[in-house]
Tab-separated table of C-alpha atoms in Angstrom:
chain	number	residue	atom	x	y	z
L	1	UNK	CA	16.056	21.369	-22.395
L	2	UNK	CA	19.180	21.416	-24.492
L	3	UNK	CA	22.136	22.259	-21.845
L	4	UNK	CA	20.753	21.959	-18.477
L	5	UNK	CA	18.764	18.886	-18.705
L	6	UNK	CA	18.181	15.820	-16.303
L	7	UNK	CA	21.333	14.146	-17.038
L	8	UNK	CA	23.492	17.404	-16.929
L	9	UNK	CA	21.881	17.852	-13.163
L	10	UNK	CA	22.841	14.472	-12.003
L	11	UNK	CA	26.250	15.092	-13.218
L	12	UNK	CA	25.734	18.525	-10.891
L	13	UNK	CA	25.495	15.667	-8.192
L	14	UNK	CA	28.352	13.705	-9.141
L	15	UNK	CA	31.394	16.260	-9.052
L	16	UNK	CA	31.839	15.393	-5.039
L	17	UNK	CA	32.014	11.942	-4.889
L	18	UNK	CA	34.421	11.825	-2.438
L	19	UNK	CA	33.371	14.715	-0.018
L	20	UNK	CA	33.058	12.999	3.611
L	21	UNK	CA	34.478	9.563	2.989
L	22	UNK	CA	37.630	9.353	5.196
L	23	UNK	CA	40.294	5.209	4.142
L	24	UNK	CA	39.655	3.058	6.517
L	25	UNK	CA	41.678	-0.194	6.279
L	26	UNK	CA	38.682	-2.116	7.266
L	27	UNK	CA	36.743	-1.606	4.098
L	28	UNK	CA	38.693	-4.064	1.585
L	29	UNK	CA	36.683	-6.755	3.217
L	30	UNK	CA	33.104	-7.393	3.979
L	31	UNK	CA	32.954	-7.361	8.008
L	32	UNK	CA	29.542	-7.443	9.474
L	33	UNK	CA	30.973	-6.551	12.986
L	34	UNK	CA	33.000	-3.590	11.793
L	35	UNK	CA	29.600	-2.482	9.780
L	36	UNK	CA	27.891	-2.395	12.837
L	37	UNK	CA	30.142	-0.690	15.164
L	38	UNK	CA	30.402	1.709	12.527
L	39	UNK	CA	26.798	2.297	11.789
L	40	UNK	CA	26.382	2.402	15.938
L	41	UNK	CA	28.843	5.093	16.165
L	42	UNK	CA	26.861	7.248	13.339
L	43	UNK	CA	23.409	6.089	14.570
L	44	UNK	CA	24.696	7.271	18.431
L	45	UNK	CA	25.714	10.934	16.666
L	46	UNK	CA	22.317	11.149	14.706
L	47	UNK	CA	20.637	10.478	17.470
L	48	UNK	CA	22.276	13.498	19.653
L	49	UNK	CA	22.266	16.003	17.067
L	50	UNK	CA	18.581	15.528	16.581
L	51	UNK	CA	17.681	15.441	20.452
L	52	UNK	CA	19.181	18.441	20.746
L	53	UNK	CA	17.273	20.179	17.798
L	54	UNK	CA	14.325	18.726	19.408
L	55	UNK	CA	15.131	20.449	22.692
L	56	UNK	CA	16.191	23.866	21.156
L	57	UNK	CA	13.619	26.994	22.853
L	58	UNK	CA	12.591	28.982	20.677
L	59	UNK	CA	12.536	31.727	22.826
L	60	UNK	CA	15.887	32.865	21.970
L	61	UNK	CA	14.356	33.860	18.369
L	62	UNK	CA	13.037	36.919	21.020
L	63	UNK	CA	16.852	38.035	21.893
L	64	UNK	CA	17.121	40.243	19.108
L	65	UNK	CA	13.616	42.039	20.132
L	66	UNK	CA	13.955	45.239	21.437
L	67	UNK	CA	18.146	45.086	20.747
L	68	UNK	CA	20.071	48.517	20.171
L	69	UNK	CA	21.327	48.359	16.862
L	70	UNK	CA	24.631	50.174	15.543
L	71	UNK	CA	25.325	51.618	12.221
L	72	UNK	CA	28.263	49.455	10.759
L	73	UNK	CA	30.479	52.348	9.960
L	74	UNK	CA	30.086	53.554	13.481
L	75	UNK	CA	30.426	50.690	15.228
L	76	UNK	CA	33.586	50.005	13.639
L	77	UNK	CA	34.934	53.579	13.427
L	78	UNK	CA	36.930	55.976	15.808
L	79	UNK	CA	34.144	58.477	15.858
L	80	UNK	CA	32.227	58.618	18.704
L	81	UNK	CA	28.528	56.743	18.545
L	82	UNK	CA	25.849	59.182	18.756
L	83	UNK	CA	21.882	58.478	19.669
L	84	UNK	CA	21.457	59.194	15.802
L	85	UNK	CA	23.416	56.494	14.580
L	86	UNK	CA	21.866	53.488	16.590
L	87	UNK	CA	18.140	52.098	16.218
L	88	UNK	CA	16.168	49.818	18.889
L	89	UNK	CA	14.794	46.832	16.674
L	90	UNK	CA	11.108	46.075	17.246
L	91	UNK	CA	10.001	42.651	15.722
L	92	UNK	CA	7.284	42.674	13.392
L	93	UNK	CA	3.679	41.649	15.592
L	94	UNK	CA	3.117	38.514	12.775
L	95	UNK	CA	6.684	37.270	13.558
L	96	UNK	CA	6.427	37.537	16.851
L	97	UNK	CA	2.832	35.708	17.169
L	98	UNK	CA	4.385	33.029	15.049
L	99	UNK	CA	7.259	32.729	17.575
L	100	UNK	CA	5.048	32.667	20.179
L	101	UNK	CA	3.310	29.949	18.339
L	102	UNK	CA	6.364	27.974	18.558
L	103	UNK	CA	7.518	28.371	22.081
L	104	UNK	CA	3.969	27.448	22.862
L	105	UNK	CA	4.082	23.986	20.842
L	106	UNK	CA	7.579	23.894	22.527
L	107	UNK	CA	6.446	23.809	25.973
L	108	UNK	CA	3.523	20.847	25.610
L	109	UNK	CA	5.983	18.887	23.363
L	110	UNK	CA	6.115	14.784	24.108
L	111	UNK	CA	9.571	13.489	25.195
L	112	UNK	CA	11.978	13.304	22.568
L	113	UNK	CA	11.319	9.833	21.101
L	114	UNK	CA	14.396	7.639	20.998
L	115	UNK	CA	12.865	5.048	19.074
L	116	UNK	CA	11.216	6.324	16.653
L	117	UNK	CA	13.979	8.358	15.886
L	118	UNK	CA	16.623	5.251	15.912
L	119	UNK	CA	14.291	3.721	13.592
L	120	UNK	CA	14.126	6.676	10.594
L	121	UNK	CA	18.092	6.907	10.686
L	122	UNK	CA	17.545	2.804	9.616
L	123	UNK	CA	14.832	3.618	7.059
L	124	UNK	CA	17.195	6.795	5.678
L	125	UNK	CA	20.112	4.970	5.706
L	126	UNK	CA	18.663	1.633	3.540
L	127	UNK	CA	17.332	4.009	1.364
L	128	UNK	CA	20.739	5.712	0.972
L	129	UNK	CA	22.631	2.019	0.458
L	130	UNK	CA	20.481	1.765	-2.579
L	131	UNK	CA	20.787	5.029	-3.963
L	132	UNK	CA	24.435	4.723	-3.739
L	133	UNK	CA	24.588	1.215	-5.447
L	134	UNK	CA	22.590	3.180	-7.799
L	135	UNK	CA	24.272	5.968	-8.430
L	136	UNK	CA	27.956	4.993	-8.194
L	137	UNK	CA	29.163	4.434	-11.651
L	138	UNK	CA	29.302	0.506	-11.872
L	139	UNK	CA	33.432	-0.114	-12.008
L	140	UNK	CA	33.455	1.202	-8.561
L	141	UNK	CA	30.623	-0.241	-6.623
L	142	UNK	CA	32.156	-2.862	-8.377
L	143	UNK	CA	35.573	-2.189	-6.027
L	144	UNK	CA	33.187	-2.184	-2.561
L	145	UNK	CA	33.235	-4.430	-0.452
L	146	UNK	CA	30.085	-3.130	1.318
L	147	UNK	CA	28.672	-0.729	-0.001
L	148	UNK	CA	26.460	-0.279	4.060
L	149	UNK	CA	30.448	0.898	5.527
L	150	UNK	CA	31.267	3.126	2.215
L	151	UNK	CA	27.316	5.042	2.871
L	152	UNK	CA	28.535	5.486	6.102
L	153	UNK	CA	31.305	6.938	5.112
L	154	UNK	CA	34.279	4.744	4.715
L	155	UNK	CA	36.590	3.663	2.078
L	156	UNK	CA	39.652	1.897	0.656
L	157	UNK	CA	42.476	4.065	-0.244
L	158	UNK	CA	42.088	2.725	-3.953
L	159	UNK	CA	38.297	3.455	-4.338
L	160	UNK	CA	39.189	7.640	-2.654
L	161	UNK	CA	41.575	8.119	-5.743
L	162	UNK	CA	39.109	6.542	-8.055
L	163	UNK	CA	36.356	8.883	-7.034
L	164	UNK	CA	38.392	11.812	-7.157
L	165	UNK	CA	39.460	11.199	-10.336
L	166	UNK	CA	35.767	10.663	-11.268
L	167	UNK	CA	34.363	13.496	-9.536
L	168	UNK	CA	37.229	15.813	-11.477
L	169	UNK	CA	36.216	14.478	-15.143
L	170	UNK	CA	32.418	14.976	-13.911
L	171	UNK	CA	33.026	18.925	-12.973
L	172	UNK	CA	34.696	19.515	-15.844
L	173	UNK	CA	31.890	18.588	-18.494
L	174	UNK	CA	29.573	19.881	-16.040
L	175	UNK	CA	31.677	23.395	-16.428
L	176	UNK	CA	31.586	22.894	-20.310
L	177	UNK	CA	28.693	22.401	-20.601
L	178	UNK	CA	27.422	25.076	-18.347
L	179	UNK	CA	29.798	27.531	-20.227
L	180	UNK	CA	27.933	26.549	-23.735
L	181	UNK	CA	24.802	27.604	-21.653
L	182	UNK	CA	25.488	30.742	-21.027
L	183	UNK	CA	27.242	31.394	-24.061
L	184	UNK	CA	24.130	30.462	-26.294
L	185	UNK	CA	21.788	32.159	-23.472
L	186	UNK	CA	23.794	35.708	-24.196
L	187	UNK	CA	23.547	35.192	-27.908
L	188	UNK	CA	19.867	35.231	-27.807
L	189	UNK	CA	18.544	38.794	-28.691
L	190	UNK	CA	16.234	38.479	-25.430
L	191	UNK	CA	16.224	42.340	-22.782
L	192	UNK	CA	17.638	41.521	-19.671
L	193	UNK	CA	13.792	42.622	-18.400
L	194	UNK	CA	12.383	39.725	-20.181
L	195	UNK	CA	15.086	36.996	-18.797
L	196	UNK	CA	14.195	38.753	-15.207
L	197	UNK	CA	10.200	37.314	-15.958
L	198	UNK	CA	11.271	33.431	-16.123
L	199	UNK	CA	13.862	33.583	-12.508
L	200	UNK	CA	11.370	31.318	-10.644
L	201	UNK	CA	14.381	28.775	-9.266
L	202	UNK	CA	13.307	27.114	-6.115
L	203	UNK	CA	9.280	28.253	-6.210
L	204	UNK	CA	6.824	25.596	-5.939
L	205	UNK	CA	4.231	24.936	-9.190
L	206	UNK	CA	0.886	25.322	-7.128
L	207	UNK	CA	-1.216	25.561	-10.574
L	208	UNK	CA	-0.767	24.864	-14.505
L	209	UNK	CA	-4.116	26.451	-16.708
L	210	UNK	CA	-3.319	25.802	-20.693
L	211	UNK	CA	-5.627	26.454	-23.211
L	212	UNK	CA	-5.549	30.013	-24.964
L	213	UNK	CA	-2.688	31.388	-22.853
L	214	UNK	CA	-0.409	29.038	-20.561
L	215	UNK	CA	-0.721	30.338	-16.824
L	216	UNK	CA	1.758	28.858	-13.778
L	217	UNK	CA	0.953	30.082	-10.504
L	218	UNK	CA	3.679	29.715	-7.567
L	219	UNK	CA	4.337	29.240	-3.791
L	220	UNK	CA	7.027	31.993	-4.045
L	221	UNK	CA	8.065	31.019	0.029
L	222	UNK	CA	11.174	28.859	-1.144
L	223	UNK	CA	12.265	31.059	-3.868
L	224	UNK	CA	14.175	34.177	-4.292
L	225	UNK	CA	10.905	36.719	-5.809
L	226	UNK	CA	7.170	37.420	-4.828
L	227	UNK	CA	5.680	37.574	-8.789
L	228	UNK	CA	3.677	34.165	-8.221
L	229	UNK	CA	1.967	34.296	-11.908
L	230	UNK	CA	3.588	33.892	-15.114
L	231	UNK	CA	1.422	33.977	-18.079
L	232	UNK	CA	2.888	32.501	-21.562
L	233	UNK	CA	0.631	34.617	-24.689
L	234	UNK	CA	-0.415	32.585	-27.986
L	235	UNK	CA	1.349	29.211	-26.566
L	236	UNK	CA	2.305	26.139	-27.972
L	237	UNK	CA	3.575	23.620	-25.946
L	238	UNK	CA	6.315	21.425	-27.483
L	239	UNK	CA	6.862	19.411	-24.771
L	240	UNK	CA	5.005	18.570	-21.665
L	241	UNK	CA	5.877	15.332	-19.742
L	242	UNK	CA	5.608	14.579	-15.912
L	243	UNK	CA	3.043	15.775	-13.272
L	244	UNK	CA	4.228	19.251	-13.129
L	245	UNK	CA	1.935	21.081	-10.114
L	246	UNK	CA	3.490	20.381	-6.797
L	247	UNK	CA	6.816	20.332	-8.405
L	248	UNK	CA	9.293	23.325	-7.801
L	249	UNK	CA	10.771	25.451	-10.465
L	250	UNK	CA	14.592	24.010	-11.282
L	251	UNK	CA	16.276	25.547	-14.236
L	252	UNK	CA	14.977	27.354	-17.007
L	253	UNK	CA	16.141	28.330	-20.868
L	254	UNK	CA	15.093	30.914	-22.819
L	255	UNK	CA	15.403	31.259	-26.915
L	256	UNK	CA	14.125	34.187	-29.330
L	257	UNK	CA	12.280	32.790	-32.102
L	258	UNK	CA	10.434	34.594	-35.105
L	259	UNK	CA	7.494	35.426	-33.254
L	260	UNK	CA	8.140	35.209	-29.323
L	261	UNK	CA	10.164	32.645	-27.624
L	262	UNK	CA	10.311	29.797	-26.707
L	263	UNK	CA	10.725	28.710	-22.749
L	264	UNK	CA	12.218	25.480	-21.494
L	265	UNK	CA	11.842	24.432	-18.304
L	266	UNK	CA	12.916	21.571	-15.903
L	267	UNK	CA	11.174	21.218	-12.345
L	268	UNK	CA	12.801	19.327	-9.386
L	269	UNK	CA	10.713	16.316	-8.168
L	270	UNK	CA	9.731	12.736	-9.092
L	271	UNK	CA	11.497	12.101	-12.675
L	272	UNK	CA	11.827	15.404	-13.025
L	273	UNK	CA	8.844	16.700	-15.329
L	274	UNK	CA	9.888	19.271	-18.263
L	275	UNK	CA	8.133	21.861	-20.120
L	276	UNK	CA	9.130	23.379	-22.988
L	277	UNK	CA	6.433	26.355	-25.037
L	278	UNK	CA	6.540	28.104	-27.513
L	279	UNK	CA	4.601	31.669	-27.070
L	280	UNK	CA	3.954	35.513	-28.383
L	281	UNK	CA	4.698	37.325	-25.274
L	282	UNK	CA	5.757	36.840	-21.722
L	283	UNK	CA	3.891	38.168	-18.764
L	284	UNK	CA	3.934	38.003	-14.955
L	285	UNK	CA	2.511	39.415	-11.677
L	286	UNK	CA	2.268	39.430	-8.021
L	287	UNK	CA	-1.254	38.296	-6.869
């Protein structure tokens, strides 16, 4: 990748680094007690939120079965609504069985389970203390006092501008660069048809054949098309580094060379494998 590499997406992650902190006065110091009345107070609000997911029916996913529908410049018009202008909405049988499905789970579920929920809030939220020591360009962590009471959410006044300031620098390199992106992307003498054959952001890597051609199959369920082969002609792979399969589809670049093109790609996951081949012809299908 030349533009939207690894290091350009966790700058994509860095341009909010103050979204849902809120100055508290209490964070200049390290205070175990505050820490845990704060992390009580979060833990108490987790806890709720996900009882009540836990205890949502599913029935109400049948509400809309069977429901009079109105045409939306009728419905909002002076005309009066006619029998031809509204439709009764009759779910799908495979939607329904899987809803079905659901409220039966629903309705032989086990209690909610306090504990075990209490106890993968803790596991989440020492992961997230690291990540944010991690993460948090050094001068600041640096600035924080504990950095438990700033993952919850808390901060000094100083450490807010800071962050603002940082996150404001981050977005706009992220823009620049971004900008040189698609400038270089349009200046590629590539049809819009053939750019349309690489839009696989989101869809999972299920299978990666390379020998005479390159094929990737897809789970297309978290993405935004149903073509779940792509098939690179004559390849040459430049670049192949990470475990790829199992691995969703991230960002992609595409560049016209003398005889084909030549594909980049970057797949979300562990270290974030890239691809990058060289090939004749581009080809994809729906399987």
């Amino acid at each position: 990748m030349k533009y939207l590499t690894k290091e350009w997406d966790e700058l994509c992650q860095q341009t909010h680094l103050h979204f849902g902190l809120r100055v508290h006065n209490g964070a200049y110091e390290l205070d175990e007690n505050l820490f845990i009345r704060l992390y009580k107070r979060k833990e108490k609000a987790h806890v709720k939120q996900e009882r009540e997911l836990y205890n949502l029916d599913p029935r109400f996913m049948l509400e809309h079965d069977g429901q009079v529908l109105t045409r939306i410049d009728k419905a909002f018009g002076e005309e009066e609504v006619t029998e031809e202008d509204q439709i009764v909405y009759h779910m799908p049988p495979e939607e329904r069985a899987h809803i079905e499905k659901l409220i039966a789970e629903y309705d032989v579920r086990s209690p909610f389970d306090e504990k075990k929920c209490k106890k993968e809030y803790k596991e989440s939220m020492e992961w997230n203390f690291r990540y944010q020591a991690e993460q948090l360009p050094r001068e600041i962590v640096e600035q924080i006092a504990d950095i438990r009471v700033f993952t919850l959410g808390y901060c000094t006044r100083e450490v807010m501008l800071q962050l603002k300031k940082q996150s404001a620098k981050n977005r706009i390199e992220m823009e620049r660069v971004s900008t040189q992106y698609r400038e270089t992307m349009m200046a590629q003498d590539i049809p819009h048809e053939i750019h349309g054959r690489v839009q696989y952001h989101d869809c999972t890597v299920t299978e990666l054949l390379t020998g005479d051609e390159v094929v990737i199959r897809f789970d297309t369920r978290g993405g935004f098309t149903n073509i779940n082969k792509l098939t690179l002609v004559a390849p040459e792979i430049i670049k192949q580094k990470g475990e790829i399969v199992g691995t969703y589809w991230l960002y992609q670049e595409l560049y016209r060379i003398d005889n084909g093109y030549e594909l980049h790609v970057l797949f979300g996951g562990e270290n974030m494998p890239e691809l990058i081949v060289r090939c004749a012809d581009i080809l994809v299908e729906e399987e």
